[in-house]
Coordinates of C-alpha atoms in Angstrom, one line a residue:
Chain A
M114 CA -24.9 167.5 303.0
I115 CA -21.3 167.8 304.0
N116 CA -20.7 168.5 307.6
K117 CA -18.3 171.4 307.6
T118 CA -15.6 171.9 310.2
I119 CA -15.0 175.4 311.6
N120 CA -11.5 176.5 310.6
Q121 CA -10.6 180.1 310.4
K122 CA -7.3 179.3 308.7
A123 CA -9.4 178.5 305.6
W124 CA -9.3 182.2 305.0
F125 CA -5.8 181.9 303.7
M126 CA -7.0 179.6 300.9
V127 CA -9.6 182.2 299.9
L128 CA -7.2 185.2 300.2
P129 CA -5.8 185.2 296.6
V130 CA -9.3 185.1 295.2
L131 CA -10.4 187.9 297.4
A132 CA -7.4 190.0 296.5
L133 CA -7.7 189.5 292.7
V134 CA -11.4 190.1 292.5
A135 CA -11.5 193.1 294.9
F136 CA -8.7 194.7 293.0
N137 CA -10.9 194.7 289.9
A138 CA -14.2 195.3 291.7
I139 CA -13.8 198.0 294.3
I140 CA -12.2 201.0 292.5
P141 CA -14.5 200.8 289.4
L142 CA -17.6 200.3 291.5
M143 CA -16.7 203.3 293.8
T144 CA -16.0 205.4 290.7
V145 CA -19.4 204.7 289.3
V146 CA -21.0 205.4 292.7
N147 CA -19.1 208.7 292.6
Y148 CA -20.5 209.6 289.1
S149 CA -24.0 208.7 290.2
V150 CA -24.2 211.5 292.7
Q151 CA -22.5 214.2 290.7
E152 CA -23.0 216.4 287.6
T153 CA -20.1 216.8 285.2
F154 CA -19.5 219.2 282.4
G155 CA -16.2 217.6 281.3
D156 CA -12.8 218.9 282.2
N157 CA -12.9 216.9 285.4
L158 CA -15.4 219.4 286.9
F159 CA -17.9 217.7 289.2
F160 CA -20.7 219.1 291.2
W161 CA -22.6 217.3 293.9
E162 CA -26.1 216.4 293.0
G163 CA -27.1 214.0 295.7
I164 CA -29.8 211.5 294.7
K165 CA -31.2 213.6 291.9
W166 CA -30.2 211.2 289.2
F167 CA -31.7 208.2 291.1
E168 CA -35.0 210.0 291.5
E169 CA -35.0 210.9 287.8
V170 CA -34.3 207.4 286.6
M171 CA -36.8 205.8 289.0
R172 CA -39.5 208.1 287.7
S173 CA -38.7 207.9 284.0
E174 CA -41.1 205.9 281.9
R175 CA -38.3 204.9 279.6
F176 CA -36.5 203.0 282.4
H177 CA -39.8 201.3 283.4
D178 CA -40.4 200.2 279.9
A179 CA -36.9 198.9 279.4
L180 CA -37.0 197.1 282.7
G181 CA -40.3 195.5 281.8
R182 CA -39.0 194.3 278.5
Q183 CA -35.9 193.0 280.2
L184 CA -37.9 191.0 282.8
L185 CA -40.1 189.5 280.1
F186 CA -37.1 188.5 278.0
T187 CA -35.3 187.0 281.0
L188 CA -38.3 185.0 282.0
L189 CA -38.9 183.7 278.5
I190 CA -35.3 182.5 278.0
L191 CA -35.1 180.9 281.4
L192 CA -38.3 179.0 280.8
I193 CA -37.0 177.7 277.5
E194 CA -33.3 177.2 278.1
V195 CA -33.3 175.5 281.5
P196 CA -35.9 172.6 280.8
L197 CA -34.4 172.2 277.3
G198 CA -30.9 172.1 278.6
V199 CA -31.8 169.5 281.3
G200 CA -33.6 167.4 278.7
I201 CA -30.7 167.4 276.3
A202 CA -28.2 166.6 279.1
L203 CA -30.4 163.6 280.1
T204 CA -30.7 162.2 276.6
M205 CA -27.0 162.7 275.5
P206 CA -24.9 159.6 275.0
R207 CA -22.8 158.5 277.9
Q208 CA -20.0 156.8 276.2
G209 CA -18.3 156.3 272.9
I210 CA -17.7 158.7 270.0
G211 CA -21.1 160.2 270.4
V212 CA -20.0 162.0 273.6
T213 CA -17.1 163.8 271.7
I214 CA -19.4 164.7 268.8
C215 CA -22.1 166.1 271.1
L216 CA -19.8 168.0 273.4
V217 CA -17.7 169.6 270.7
L218 CA -20.6 170.6 268.4
M219 CA -22.8 171.8 271.3
A220 CA -20.0 174.0 272.6
L221 CA -19.5 175.9 269.3
P222 CA -22.1 178.6 269.6
L223 CA -20.7 179.6 273.0
L224 CA -17.3 180.3 271.5
I225 CA -18.3 182.9 268.9
P226 CA -17.6 186.5 270.0
W227 CA -20.9 188.3 270.7
N228 CA -20.6 190.9 267.9
V229 CA -20.2 188.0 265.4
V230 CA -23.3 186.2 266.9
G231 CA -25.4 189.3 266.3
A232 CA -24.0 189.9 262.8
M233 CA -24.4 186.2 261.7
W234 CA -28.0 186.0 263.0
N235 CA -28.8 189.3 261.3
I236 CA -27.8 187.9 257.9
F237 CA -29.1 184.4 258.7
A238 CA -32.6 185.9 259.4
L239 CA -32.8 188.4 256.6
P240 CA -35.8 187.6 254.5
D241 CA -34.1 188.0 251.1
I242 CA -30.6 186.5 251.6
G243 CA -30.7 184.6 254.8
L244 CA -31.4 180.9 255.3
L245 CA -33.9 181.3 258.2
G246 CA -35.7 184.3 256.6
K247 CA -36.0 182.5 253.3
M248 CA -37.2 179.3 254.9
L249 CA -39.9 180.9 257.1
N250 CA -41.2 183.0 254.2
G251 CA -41.1 179.9 252.0
V252 CA -43.4 178.0 254.3
G253 CA -45.9 180.9 254.3
F254 CA -45.0 183.1 257.3
D255 CA -44.8 186.8 256.7
Y256 CA -41.4 186.9 258.4
N257 CA -39.6 190.2 258.7
F258 CA -37.7 190.8 261.9
T259 CA -36.7 194.4 261.2
Q260 CA -40.3 195.6 260.9
N261 CA -42.5 193.3 262.9
T262 CA -42.3 193.4 266.7
F263 CA -43.4 189.8 267.2
W264 CA -40.8 188.4 264.8
A265 CA -38.1 190.7 266.2
W266 CA -38.8 189.2 269.7
A267 CA -39.0 185.7 268.3
T268 CA -35.6 186.1 266.5
V269 CA -33.9 187.6 269.6
V270 CA -35.2 184.8 271.8
A271 CA -34.3 182.1 269.2
M272 CA -30.8 183.6 269.0
D273 CA -30.3 183.5 272.8
V274 CA -31.6 179.9 273.0
W275 CA -29.2 179.0 270.2
H276 CA -26.4 180.8 271.9
W277 CA -26.8 179.8 275.5
T278 CA -28.7 176.6 275.9
S279 CA -25.4 174.7 275.6
L280 CA -24.2 176.3 278.8
V281 CA -27.0 174.7 280.7
V282 CA -26.4 171.4 278.8
L283 CA -22.7 171.3 279.6
L284 CA -23.1 172.1 283.3
C285 CA -26.0 169.6 283.8
Y286 CA -24.2 166.9 281.8
A287 CA -21.0 167.2 283.8
G288 CA -23.2 167.2 287.0
L289 CA -25.0 164.0 285.8
R290 CA -21.8 162.3 285.0
S291 CA -20.5 162.8 288.5
I292 CA -23.3 160.8 290.0
P293 CA -21.7 157.5 291.3
D294 CA -22.9 154.4 289.4
A295 CA -23.8 152.8 292.8
Y296 CA -26.9 155.2 292.9
Y297 CA -28.2 153.9 289.6
Q298 CA -27.5 150.3 290.5
A299 CA -29.4 150.7 293.8
S300 CA -32.3 152.3 292.0
K301 CA -32.4 149.4 289.5
I302 CA -32.5 146.9 292.3
D303 CA -35.4 148.8 293.8
G304 CA -37.2 148.7 290.4
A305 CA -37.4 152.5 290.1
S306 CA -39.0 154.0 287.0
S307 CA -36.9 156.4 284.9
W308 CA -39.1 159.3 286.2
Q309 CA -38.4 158.2 289.7
V310 CA -34.6 158.0 289.0
F311 CA -34.8 161.5 287.6
R312 CA -36.9 162.9 290.4
Y313 CA -35.1 161.3 293.4
I314 CA -31.6 160.8 292.2
Q315 CA -30.6 162.9 289.2
L316 CA -32.5 166.1 290.0
P317 CA -31.2 166.4 293.6
K318 CA -27.7 165.6 292.5
M319 CA -27.9 168.1 289.7
K320 CA -29.3 170.8 292.0
R321 CA -26.0 172.6 292.6
V322 CA -25.0 172.8 288.9
L323 CA -28.5 173.7 288.0
T324 CA -28.5 176.6 290.5
I325 CA -25.3 177.8 289.0
A326 CA -26.8 177.5 285.5
L327 CA -29.9 179.4 286.5
L328 CA -28.1 182.2 288.2
L329 CA -25.6 182.5 285.3
R330 CA -28.4 182.7 282.7
L331 CA -30.4 185.1 284.9
M332 CA -27.6 187.6 285.3
D333 CA -26.1 187.2 281.9
S334 CA -29.5 187.7 280.2
F335 CA -29.7 191.1 282.1
M336 CA -26.3 192.0 280.6
I337 CA -27.3 191.1 277.1
Y338 CA -26.2 194.0 274.8
T339 CA -24.1 193.3 271.8
E340 CA -26.2 190.5 270.2
P341 CA -29.6 192.1 270.2
F342 CA -28.0 195.5 269.4
V343 CA -26.3 194.1 266.3
L344 CA -29.3 192.0 265.3
T345 CA -32.2 194.5 265.7
G346 CA -30.6 197.7 266.9
G347 CA -33.2 197.7 269.7
G348 CA -36.0 198.0 267.2
P349 CA -38.4 198.1 265.5
G350 CA -39.1 201.2 267.5
N351 CA -38.0 200.5 271.0
S352 CA -39.5 197.0 271.1
T353 CA -36.2 195.1 271.7
T354 CA -34.4 197.9 273.7
F355 CA -33.4 195.9 276.8
L356 CA -31.8 197.5 279.9
S357 CA -28.2 197.4 278.6
I358 CA -29.1 198.9 275.3
D359 CA -31.0 201.7 277.0
L360 CA -28.1 202.2 279.3
V361 CA -25.5 202.5 276.5
K362 CA -27.8 205.0 274.7
V363 CA -27.8 207.2 277.8
A364 CA -24.1 206.7 278.7
L365 CA -22.5 207.0 275.3
G366 CA -25.1 208.4 273.0
Q367 CA -26.0 211.4 275.2
F368 CA -22.8 211.2 277.3
D369 CA -24.8 211.7 280.6
L370 CA -22.4 210.0 283.0
G371 CA -24.4 210.9 286.1
P372 CA -27.8 209.4 285.0
A373 CA -26.0 206.5 283.3
A374 CA -24.2 205.7 286.5
A375 CA -27.3 206.0 288.6
M376 CA -29.1 203.7 286.1
S377 CA -26.2 201.2 286.3
I378 CA -26.5 201.0 290.1
I379 CA -30.3 200.6 290.1
Y380 CA -29.9 197.9 287.5
F381 CA -27.2 196.2 289.5
L382 CA -29.3 196.2 292.6
V383 CA -32.3 194.7 290.6
V384 CA -30.1 191.8 289.3
L385 CA -28.6 191.4 292.8
L386 CA -32.0 191.2 294.4
L387 CA -33.4 188.7 291.8
C388 CA -30.3 186.5 292.2
W389 CA -30.4 186.6 295.9
V390 CA -34.0 185.6 296.1
L391 CA -33.5 182.7 293.6
Y392 CA -30.3 181.6 295.4
T393 CA -32.0 181.6 298.8
L394 CA -35.0 179.7 297.5
M395 CA -32.8 177.0 295.9
M396 CA -30.6 176.7 298.9
R397 CA -33.5 176.6 301.4
N398 CA -35.0 173.7 299.7
E399 CA -31.7 171.9 299.9
T400 CA -31.6 171.9 303.7
N401 CA -35.1 170.5 304.0
Chain B
M77 CA -38.0 154.9 273.6
K78 CA -34.4 154.4 272.6
K79 CA -35.1 156.1 269.3
I80 CA -36.5 159.2 271.0
T81 CA -33.5 159.7 273.3
W82 CA -31.3 159.6 270.2
L83 CA -33.5 162.1 268.5
I84 CA -33.4 165.0 270.9
P85 CA -29.7 165.8 270.9
T86 CA -29.6 165.3 267.1
V87 CA -32.4 167.8 266.5
Y88 CA -30.7 170.2 268.9
I89 CA -27.4 169.9 267.1
V90 CA -29.0 170.4 263.7
F91 CA -30.6 173.6 265.1
L92 CA -27.2 174.7 266.3
M93 CA -25.4 174.0 263.1
L94 CA -27.7 175.9 260.7
P95 CA -26.5 179.4 261.6
I96 CA -23.0 178.1 261.8
Y97 CA -23.3 176.5 258.4
W98 CA -24.5 179.9 257.1
L99 CA -21.5 181.6 258.6
V100 CA -19.0 179.1 257.1
N101 CA -20.9 179.3 253.8
M102 CA -20.6 183.0 253.7
S103 CA -16.9 182.9 254.5
F104 CA -16.2 181.2 251.2
K105 CA -18.2 183.7 249.2
T106 CA -17.4 187.2 248.0
T107 CA -19.3 190.0 249.7
N108 CA -21.1 190.7 246.5
E109 CA -22.4 187.2 246.2
I110 CA -23.6 187.3 249.9
L111 CA -25.5 190.5 249.4
G112 CA -26.6 190.0 245.8
S113 CA -28.2 186.6 245.8
F114 CA -29.5 183.7 247.9
T115 CA -27.3 180.6 247.4
L116 CA -27.2 177.5 249.6
W117 CA -23.5 177.0 248.8
P118 CA -20.8 179.3 247.4
N119 CA -21.2 179.7 243.6
N120 CA -17.9 181.4 243.2
F121 CA -15.9 179.5 245.8
T122 CA -13.1 181.7 247.1
V123 CA -10.6 181.4 249.9
E124 CA -9.6 185.1 249.4
N125 CA -11.1 186.0 252.8
Y126 CA -8.9 183.5 254.6
V127 CA -5.9 184.5 252.7
T128 CA -6.4 188.1 253.7
I129 CA -6.5 187.1 257.4
F130 CA -3.5 184.8 257.3
T131 CA -1.3 187.2 255.4
D132 CA -2.1 190.4 257.2
P133 CA -0.4 190.6 260.7
T134 CA -2.9 193.1 262.0
W135 CA -5.5 190.4 261.4
F136 CA -3.8 187.2 262.7
M137 CA -2.0 189.0 265.6
G138 CA -5.6 189.6 266.9
Y139 CA -5.9 185.8 267.4
V140 CA -2.5 185.6 269.0
N141 CA -3.3 188.4 271.4
S142 CA -6.7 187.0 272.3
L143 CA -5.2 183.5 272.9
T144 CA -2.4 184.9 275.0
Y145 CA -4.5 186.8 277.5
V146 CA -7.2 184.1 277.5
T147 CA -4.6 181.4 278.4
I148 CA -3.1 183.6 281.2
N149 CA -6.6 184.3 282.6
T150 CA -7.7 180.6 282.5
V151 CA -4.5 179.5 284.3
I152 CA -4.7 182.3 287.0
S153 CA -8.5 181.7 287.5
L154 CA -8.1 178.0 288.1
L155 CA -5.0 178.2 290.2
V156 CA -6.6 180.6 292.7
A157 CA -10.1 179.1 292.5
L158 CA -9.1 175.5 293.4
P159 CA -8.0 176.2 297.0
A160 CA -10.7 178.7 297.6
A161 CA -13.4 176.3 296.3
Y162 CA -12.0 173.6 298.6
A163 CA -12.2 176.0 301.6
F164 CA -15.8 176.9 300.8
S165 CA -16.8 173.3 300.3
R166 CA -15.1 171.8 303.4
Y167 CA -14.7 174.5 306.1
R168 CA -16.8 177.1 307.9
F169 CA -15.1 180.4 308.6
L170 CA -16.1 183.9 309.5
G171 CA -18.1 185.5 306.7
D172 CA -17.9 182.5 304.4
K173 CA -21.4 182.6 303.1
H174 CA -21.3 186.4 302.5
L175 CA -18.0 186.2 300.8
F176 CA -19.2 183.3 298.6
F177 CA -22.3 185.3 297.4
W178 CA -20.3 188.5 297.1
L179 CA -18.0 186.8 294.6
L180 CA -20.9 186.2 292.3
T181 CA -22.2 189.7 292.5
N182 CA -19.2 190.8 290.6
R183 CA -20.7 189.2 287.5
M184 CA -23.9 191.3 287.8
A185 CA -22.8 194.9 287.1
P186 CA -23.7 196.2 283.7
P187 CA -20.3 196.7 281.9
A188 CA -21.0 199.8 279.8
V189 CA -20.4 202.4 282.5
F190 CA -17.7 200.4 284.2
A191 CA -15.4 200.5 281.2
L192 CA -14.1 204.0 281.9
P193 CA -13.0 203.4 285.5
F194 CA -11.3 200.2 284.3
F195 CA -9.4 202.2 281.7
Q196 CA -8.3 204.7 284.4
L197 CA -7.3 202.0 286.9
Y198 CA -5.1 200.0 284.4
S199 CA -3.6 203.2 283.0
A200 CA -2.7 204.4 286.5
I201 CA -0.7 201.2 287.2
G202 CA 1.0 201.3 283.8
L203 CA -0.5 198.1 282.4
F204 CA -2.6 199.7 279.6
D205 CA -2.3 197.8 276.3
T206 CA -0.7 194.7 277.8
H207 CA -2.0 191.1 277.7
I208 CA -1.7 190.9 281.5
A209 CA -4.1 193.8 282.0
V210 CA -6.8 192.0 280.0
A211 CA -6.1 188.7 281.8
L212 CA -6.3 190.4 285.2
S213 CA -9.5 192.3 284.4
H214 CA -11.2 189.2 283.2
C215 CA -10.5 187.6 286.6
L216 CA -13.4 189.8 287.8
F217 CA -15.9 187.5 286.3
N218 CA -14.0 184.3 285.7
I219 CA -12.7 183.7 289.2
P220 CA -16.2 183.9 290.8
L221 CA -17.4 181.5 288.1
A222 CA -14.6 179.0 288.6
V223 CA -15.1 179.1 292.4
W224 CA -18.8 178.5 292.1
I225 CA -18.5 175.7 289.6
L226 CA -15.7 174.0 291.5
E227 CA -17.4 174.4 294.8
G228 CA -20.5 172.7 293.4
F229 CA -18.5 169.7 292.2
M230 CA -16.4 169.5 295.4
S231 CA -19.5 169.5 297.6
G232 CA -20.6 166.4 295.6
V233 CA -17.6 164.5 296.8
P234 CA -18.3 162.9 300.2
K235 CA -16.1 163.9 303.0
E236 CA -15.3 160.3 303.7
L237 CA -12.9 160.5 300.8
D238 CA -10.8 163.1 302.6
E239 CA -10.9 161.2 305.9
T240 CA -10.0 157.8 304.6
A241 CA -7.0 159.4 302.7
Y242 CA -5.7 160.9 305.9
I243 CA -6.2 157.6 307.8
D244 CA -4.2 155.9 305.0
G245 CA -1.3 158.4 305.7
Y246 CA -1.7 160.8 302.9
S247 CA -0.5 164.3 303.6
F248 CA -2.8 167.2 302.5
P249 CA -0.9 168.0 299.2
Q250 CA -0.7 164.3 298.3
F251 CA -4.4 163.9 298.9
F252 CA -5.3 167.0 297.1
F253 CA -3.3 166.3 293.9
K254 CA -3.5 162.5 293.8
I255 CA -7.0 161.8 295.0
F256 CA -9.1 165.0 295.2
I257 CA -8.3 166.6 291.8
P258 CA -9.0 163.4 289.8
A259 CA -12.3 163.0 291.7
I260 CA -13.5 166.4 290.5
A261 CA -12.0 166.2 287.1
A262 CA -15.4 166.8 285.5
G263 CA -15.7 170.1 287.4
I264 CA -12.2 171.2 286.5
G265 CA -12.9 170.5 282.8
V266 CA -16.1 172.5 282.8
A267 CA -14.6 175.4 284.8
A268 CA -11.5 175.5 282.5
F269 CA -13.7 175.5 279.4
F270 CA -16.0 178.2 280.8
C271 CA -13.1 180.5 281.9
F272 CA -11.6 180.1 278.4
M273 CA -15.0 180.8 276.8
F274 CA -16.0 183.8 278.7
S275 CA -12.6 185.4 278.4
W276 CA -12.5 184.6 274.7
V277 CA -15.8 186.3 273.8
E278 CA -15.6 189.2 276.2
L279 CA -15.3 192.3 274.1
L280 CA -15.9 195.5 276.1
L281 CA -13.1 195.3 278.7
A282 CA -10.6 193.8 276.2
K283 CA -11.3 196.6 273.8
T284 CA -11.1 199.3 276.4
L285 CA -7.8 198.1 277.9
T286 CA -5.9 197.6 274.6
A287 CA -4.9 199.8 271.7
V288 CA -2.4 198.1 269.4
D289 CA -0.1 195.6 271.1
A290 CA -2.7 193.5 272.7
K291 CA -5.7 194.2 270.6
P292 CA -8.1 191.2 270.6
I293 CA -9.5 189.6 267.5
A294 CA -13.1 190.6 268.2
A295 CA -12.0 194.2 268.2
T296 CA -10.0 193.7 265.0
M297 CA -13.2 192.5 263.4
T298 CA -14.9 195.8 263.8
R299 CA -12.6 197.0 261.0
T300 CA -14.8 195.1 258.5
V301 CA -17.3 197.9 258.9
S302 CA -16.3 200.6 256.5
T303 CA -18.0 203.5 254.8
A304 CA -18.9 201.1 252.0
G305 CA -20.8 198.9 254.5
Y306 CA -19.8 195.5 255.9
E307 CA -17.2 193.4 254.3
L308 CA -19.3 190.4 255.1
G309 CA -17.1 187.7 253.5
L310 CA -14.1 188.8 255.6
L311 CA -16.2 189.1 258.7
S312 CA -17.6 185.6 258.3
A313 CA -14.1 184.1 257.7
A314 CA -12.8 185.9 260.8
G315 CA -15.8 184.7 262.8
T316 CA -15.4 181.1 261.6
L317 CA -11.8 181.1 262.7
T318 CA -12.7 182.4 266.2
I319 CA -14.6 179.1 266.8
V320 CA -11.5 177.0 266.1
P321 CA -9.3 177.5 269.3
G322 CA -12.2 176.9 271.6
A323 CA -13.2 173.7 269.7
F324 CA -9.8 172.3 270.5
V325 CA -10.2 173.3 274.1
I326 CA -13.5 171.5 274.5
Y327 CA -12.0 168.5 272.5
F328 CA -9.2 168.2 275.0
V329 CA -11.3 168.5 278.2
R330 CA -14.2 166.3 276.8
N331 CA -12.9 163.3 278.7
Y332 CA -12.9 165.1 282.0
I333 CA -16.4 166.4 281.5
A334 CA -17.7 163.0 280.4
K335 CA -15.8 161.1 283.1
G336 CA -17.9 159.3 285.6
F337 CA -17.3 159.8 289.3
A338 CA -15.3 156.9 290.7
L339 CA -15.4 156.6 294.4
G340 CA -12.1 155.3 295.8
R341 CA -8.5 155.3 294.7
V342 CA -7.5 156.4 291.2

């Protein structure tokens, strides 16, 4: 690890970042905190409600269900995307035209606006006119993601894997490429197996980018809204109504600003806690 | 063994390309053909959808608007993130660890309820419906991302690189631009691409902060939903075109991403 020197002047290098982010962060956050403790009837009339909304949200079964679905979804996509992404990054070509082809093609799903991702997967998966739906039904599955909960989940997870695995791949690949050749040469001289090279050289060196990839996928999967909403509309029933979808239903559908704000803050604290635990775990291992 | 390693990325790419093929396929069809039948390629090949987009300013200006604020945002994010990431990776200072993690927490808030205060904030300072407003608001999630990615790559560079450079008589700016930046080129390439990407696909803030003059392409696309249902052909063509600018970006930064780390002078 790098031995850092104490230098308070380094604050000046961080100041522009702090200013720009705080400008965008503090006022909106405080406004939402404000909403969360008040009742509004429009016309800018607000009444103090204390923690009533928080109690209401914490007790509501609907919130528990949405949170449960969200946690399951996040766990599933992390378990699929992270190992898959690392595997692909390890097996990608290291030089020549193959690098360009792989990088450009793999980046494409990331670049599609999220409403288009939802819409294209919706049609792609339709049993009568979509390629995926037609293929799955053709090989004998009774595939219908708009009516069957299992297939709805499978389609949403497949869409997320399709959309976001490349993020893990790109980060890990760049991390792998910045390992000095000397490390590989040394391991070759020592006669290390490819598993040993992975375990003792590549994995530790990738740890930082891998931490970033994990955290990003964790928090972004909590934020997922547009794609599943356009794909399944949260259905069938409520089976794919994740936290954000539920939140938007409360905030915009019923226009309950107070409960929606309280829900946002609880939801924010949940993500914060999960990320903090994960981050601390990854970083503690690093110092050992 | 060699055959297997070649196989994994190939299968993955095929998986990625299937939905994209379907999108491109639909973009050359009429909406009636898309909804009426299952065809592996367009039977009545038409470029009508693309013609509509390129001849209607309300369509193609969407791309121009998006590209404008995305470019501004990427440049701002990288410029402020580079020195900050260097400070985080090389120095200890009061509150550094808290500040570092706080940055990331700005990506964690669910955007739905936050859109309204953002609208009020940017209206209050008179920037509503400008490119700069969207570019600045996207800093909220792109600067933390850029700082985190760059810090990760900078911490991988041994401190001896800094020290030998000073011994050799390099000043700090000379060292930073001539030696340090090339050493973390891979990180800069990845960070630039991710900033571009996240700003390009973000819809909620961009839609909230604009009305006409700076309206992004993803918001323009919602026009394809009419009382008669989706104009799927047009939506597909517009979607296909949204991939193009980012594909160029990744093409230009590919060498930085794939570049190995060379210890020593460049």
